[in-house]
Amino acid sequence: MTAQRAALDSHRWHWNHGPIDIVAEAYGDAAAVAAAHDAAWERFREVLSELVGELWLLRRPVDGDCALQGPVARRMWNACAPFRPTFITPMAAVAGSVAQELIGFYLRPGIERAWLNNGGDIALHLAPGQSARVGLFADISRFDLRDTGRINVDGSFDITADMPVRGVATSGWRGRSFSLGIADSVTVLAATGSQADAATTIIANAVDVQDAGIHRRPASECKDDSDLGDIPVTVGVDVLAPAQVRRALDAGVARAKALQQAGLIHSAVLVCQNQYRLVEPLCSNAAVPYAAPAMAVGSVFA
């Protein structure tokens, strides 16, 4: 298994290596953009083998002192450490941490703005005066890969350079990773991609309620090498009574606000069965959705 890359256009590359799938996009001086893409690509080629080398530690709960050695692995651990004693492993921040590692290569003169989108978990660079717009998609089960036209997103918001946000991440029971909750999607804005990734996992887990219409199985039965072991994860959610959905979202909002007060997130959007909640920023520079928002899908656009 070797890393592969393909140019999508003059600004974008698609990089793939095993489970890591990234779209890298940058704007600015052409020579600076090309040099940043090349440097980030060379680093990308090394990341998977580094993580595999410490995988047994990355699947262990965050506790005590960090014993990890690699820079991405340590970033994962540090992003998850604030959530102790809640059960969390560094794997909760893997996608955002990889994106965060690579965005560093774009912090150079001549780059106006750039983003690394790792399956919907995004790290950004914005020079002064620059901005990026993020599209959101509510329910990934509605996404049709055969649709080659422009994606009709459920909402969007702007991130400006003066905001304390350089990371966006999404989690939910329908996503790539397991969730303990029932949110279709929880999208978090935070200071870095790794912090956003860890926080959205915690908030999505909190969007929950007791109901016979929620179906769970031990994570180990769904994937034999899951870092969650025998913890029950959500595998199906029937149509619930609206009041139940409200209670689940209330629980998630309470967790999100607690993280916000602790300085761990900037803002969040929680979506469950056609209901959504917005945890607005505490500061005045708010990222305001343009429509009922939802799941970040792989596209950030100006």
XYZ file of C-alpha atoms in Angstrom:
302
model
C 0.000 0.000 0.000
C 1.597 3.225 -1.179
C 0.515 6.833 -0.954
C -1.128 8.178 -4.102
C -1.886 11.693 -5.304
C -3.780 13.296 -8.169
C -4.134 16.935 -9.148
C -7.786 18.003 -9.187
C -7.138 21.477 -10.612
C -4.566 24.266 -10.310
C -5.340 24.736 -6.599
C -6.326 21.279 -5.331
C -4.733 17.882 -4.806
C -6.275 14.590 -3.703
C -3.989 12.482 -1.513
C -4.768 8.949 -0.378
C -2.888 6.456 1.764
C -4.894 3.562 3.192
C -7.657 5.027 5.400
C -6.353 8.617 5.046
C -8.113 10.541 2.280
C -7.343 14.252 1.931
C -8.195 17.123 -0.371
C -5.574 19.878 -0.093
C -6.459 23.299 -1.466
C -4.466 26.538 -1.399
C -4.463 30.006 -2.956
C -1.812 32.688 -3.335
C 1.452 33.050 -5.206
C 1.668 30.138 -7.654
C 5.250 29.219 -6.743
C 4.516 29.367 -3.011
C 1.393 27.249 -3.423
C 3.276 24.627 -5.458
C 6.108 24.486 -2.923
C 3.659 24.126 -0.020
C 1.756 21.324 -1.772
C 5.014 19.457 -2.486
C 6.282 19.803 1.088
C 2.943 18.715 2.565
C 2.798 15.738 0.201
C 6.228 14.527 1.272
C 5.144 14.694 4.916
C 1.834 13.000 4.102
C 3.673 9.993 2.708
C 5.245 9.334 6.140
C 2.260 9.823 8.410
C 0.477 6.479 8.101
C 3.537 4.360 8.884
C 4.282 6.544 11.924
C 0.769 6.070 13.266
C 0.750 2.327 12.605
C 4.011 2.024 14.541
C 2.290 3.344 17.684
C -1.208 2.052 17.020
C -1.360 -0.129 20.110
C -0.823 2.956 22.271
C -3.175 5.115 20.218
C -5.995 2.640 20.943
C -5.513 2.874 24.700
C -7.536 5.342 26.822
C -5.861 8.673 27.474
C -4.481 8.470 31.010
C -1.354 9.401 32.931
C 1.532 10.885 30.968
C 1.794 10.743 27.198
C 4.056 7.887 26.108
C 3.644 8.510 22.384
C 6.625 9.638 20.309
C 5.445 10.785 16.863
C 4.324 14.418 16.410
C 0.908 13.487 15.010
C 0.359 10.843 17.694
C 1.281 13.298 20.453
C -1.035 15.917 18.936
C -3.866 13.357 19.027
C -3.180 12.574 22.677
C -2.945 16.240 23.684
C -6.218 17.062 21.899
C -8.023 14.327 23.839
C -6.369 14.836 27.237
C -8.702 17.671 28.374
C -11.652 15.253 28.262
C -10.368 12.935 30.965
C -11.777 11.141 32.950
C -14.360 10.519 30.197
C -13.342 7.447 28.215
C -11.481 8.655 25.140
C -8.562 7.348 23.125
C -6.245 9.419 20.913
C -7.977 7.881 17.891
C -10.849 10.314 18.511
C -8.627 13.045 17.054
C -6.770 11.192 14.309
C -8.299 12.804 11.208
C -8.112 16.332 12.531
C -4.575 15.826 13.813
C -3.312 14.601 10.441
C -4.889 17.644 8.782
C -3.345 19.880 11.444
C 0.104 18.401 10.855
C -0.064 19.123 7.136
C -1.514 22.635 7.287
C 1.744 23.766 8.869
C 3.450 23.555 5.487
C 1.200 26.312 4.178
C 2.132 28.862 6.860
C 4.575 30.634 4.600
C 4.800 33.936 2.728
C 2.728 33.965 -0.441
C -0.027 31.663 0.815
C -3.232 33.633 1.307
C -5.441 30.761 2.449
C -5.349 26.988 2.519
C -7.230 24.044 3.966
C -6.609 20.346 4.424
C -9.863 18.390 4.394
C -9.460 14.898 5.824
C -12.848 13.283 5.244
C -14.705 16.331 6.571
C -12.265 17.165 9.373
C -10.549 20.368 8.321
C -7.491 22.415 9.280
C -7.207 25.934 7.884
C -4.665 28.663 7.242
C -5.956 32.183 6.674
C -3.678 35.154 6.152
C -4.895 38.504 7.557
C -8.001 39.712 5.770
C -8.794 36.300 4.264
C -11.813 34.051 4.822
C -13.229 30.653 3.868
C -16.774 29.405 3.557
C -17.628 25.926 4.808
C -20.579 24.000 3.420
C -22.600 21.732 5.703
C -24.617 18.634 4.893
C -27.140 17.316 7.419
C -27.390 13.579 6.872
C -24.677 11.668 5.065
C -27.120 8.857 4.291
C -28.707 11.230 1.768
C -25.421 11.775 -0.046
C -25.355 10.147 -3.477
C -21.920 9.553 -4.995
C -23.555 9.349 -8.415
C -24.470 13.018 -8.209
C -21.681 14.669 -10.170
C -23.201 18.135 -10.049
C -22.832 20.768 -7.365
C -23.753 19.495 -3.903
C -26.835 21.158 -2.454
C -25.682 21.806 1.094
C -28.050 22.412 4.003
C -26.168 25.451 5.206
C -22.854 27.276 5.176
C -20.841 29.665 7.270
C -17.808 31.899 6.920
C -14.593 31.652 8.919
C -12.580 34.868 8.840
C -8.934 35.362 9.696
C -9.757 37.380 12.824
C -11.765 34.529 14.339
C -10.049 32.114 16.785
C -10.955 29.198 14.510
C -8.609 27.131 12.378
C -10.308 23.755 12.707
C -13.683 22.258 11.755
C -14.757 18.677 12.444
C -17.917 16.579 12.328
C -19.049 13.427 14.122
C -22.255 11.424 14.295
C -23.552 7.885 14.311
C -23.779 7.800 10.506
C -20.148 8.848 9.996
C -16.931 6.929 9.397
C -16.235 6.384 13.092
C -18.403 4.875 15.797
C -20.525 7.099 18.030
C -22.166 6.447 21.375
C -24.934 8.948 20.639
C -27.707 9.415 18.098
C -26.777 12.704 16.413
C -26.922 12.630 12.636
C -24.097 15.143 12.815
C -22.328 17.458 15.213
C -20.055 20.055 13.632
C -17.571 21.888 15.845
C -15.420 24.946 15.211
C -12.284 25.158 17.349
C -8.788 26.598 17.439
C -7.238 23.628 15.599
C -8.360 20.652 13.548
C -7.231 18.212 16.226
C -9.130 20.025 18.981
C -12.264 20.214 16.856
C -12.038 16.496 16.084
C -11.772 15.429 19.721
C -14.507 17.803 20.885
C -17.024 16.803 18.220
C -16.634 13.166 19.281
C -17.436 14.053 22.890
C -20.426 16.223 21.991
C -21.859 13.708 19.517
C -21.615 11.003 22.190
C -23.632 13.231 24.517
C -26.545 13.623 22.075
C -28.415 10.675 23.515
C -31.590 9.498 25.226
C -32.973 6.186 26.416
C -35.380 4.753 23.821
C -36.213 1.296 22.479
C -35.823 2.691 18.977
C -32.075 3.140 19.426
C -30.047 0.074 18.437
C -26.546 -0.595 19.717
C -23.925 -3.307 19.516
C -20.519 -3.701 21.154
C -17.904 -1.927 19.057
C -15.816 -5.105 18.991
C -18.634 -6.910 17.143
C -18.741 -4.175 14.502
C -14.975 -3.962 14.067
C -12.659 -6.428 15.742
C -9.818 -3.944 16.239
C -11.930 -1.012 17.472
C -10.323 1.164 20.132
C -13.714 1.187 21.907
C -13.580 -2.512 22.784
C -16.936 -3.795 24.049
C -18.502 -0.357 24.569
C -21.939 -0.295 22.868
C -22.035 1.949 19.800
C -25.029 3.152 17.841
C -25.803 1.084 14.744
C -29.365 2.227 14.015
C -31.916 4.798 15.114
C -35.644 4.501 14.384
C -37.790 7.579 13.929
C -38.107 8.922 17.464
C -40.777 11.077 19.069
C -39.887 14.766 18.610
C -39.747 15.220 22.384
C -37.124 12.479 22.625
C -35.040 14.145 19.935
C -35.276 17.445 21.809
C -34.083 15.799 25.010
C -31.137 14.213 23.210
C -30.169 17.542 21.654
C -30.545 19.277 25.027
C -27.974 16.887 26.478
C -25.581 17.540 23.602
C -25.998 21.305 23.856
C -25.267 21.189 27.591
C -22.010 19.329 26.887
C -21.067 21.708 24.086
C -21.665 24.773 26.252
C -19.540 23.311 29.031
C -16.683 22.772 26.559
C -17.176 26.276 25.228
C -16.970 27.759 28.714
C -13.746 25.784 29.244
C -12.280 27.349 26.092
C -12.161 24.062 24.194
C -14.530 24.987 21.336
C -15.671 28.143 19.587
C -19.151 27.085 18.433
C -21.123 24.045 17.324
C -24.099 22.836 15.308
C -25.994 19.712 16.409
C -28.415 17.880 14.108
C -30.760 14.986 14.874
C -33.802 13.834 12.896
C -34.633 17.173 11.255
C -34.058 19.184 14.419
C -30.945 21.263 14.954
C -29.343 23.463 17.589
C -26.706 26.152 17.223
C -24.297 26.819 20.077
C -23.351 30.357 19.180
C -19.883 31.809 19.785
C -19.231 33.694 22.983
C -17.328 36.366 21.054
C -18.827 38.853 18.612
C -17.187 37.423 15.475
C -19.756 34.694 14.986
C -19.839 32.084 12.257
C -23.521 32.232 11.374
C -25.090 29.472 9.234
C -27.003 30.626 6.190
C -29.580 27.826 6.488
C -30.435 24.910 8.755
C -26.902 23.478 8.994
C -25.467 20.067 9.383
C -22.621 17.829 8.314
C -19.381 19.084 6.869
C -18.786 17.000 3.720
C -15.452 17.495 2.124
C -15.808 20.893 0.598
C -14.637 24.271 1.713
C -15.119 26.977 -0.834
C -14.709 30.713 -1.202
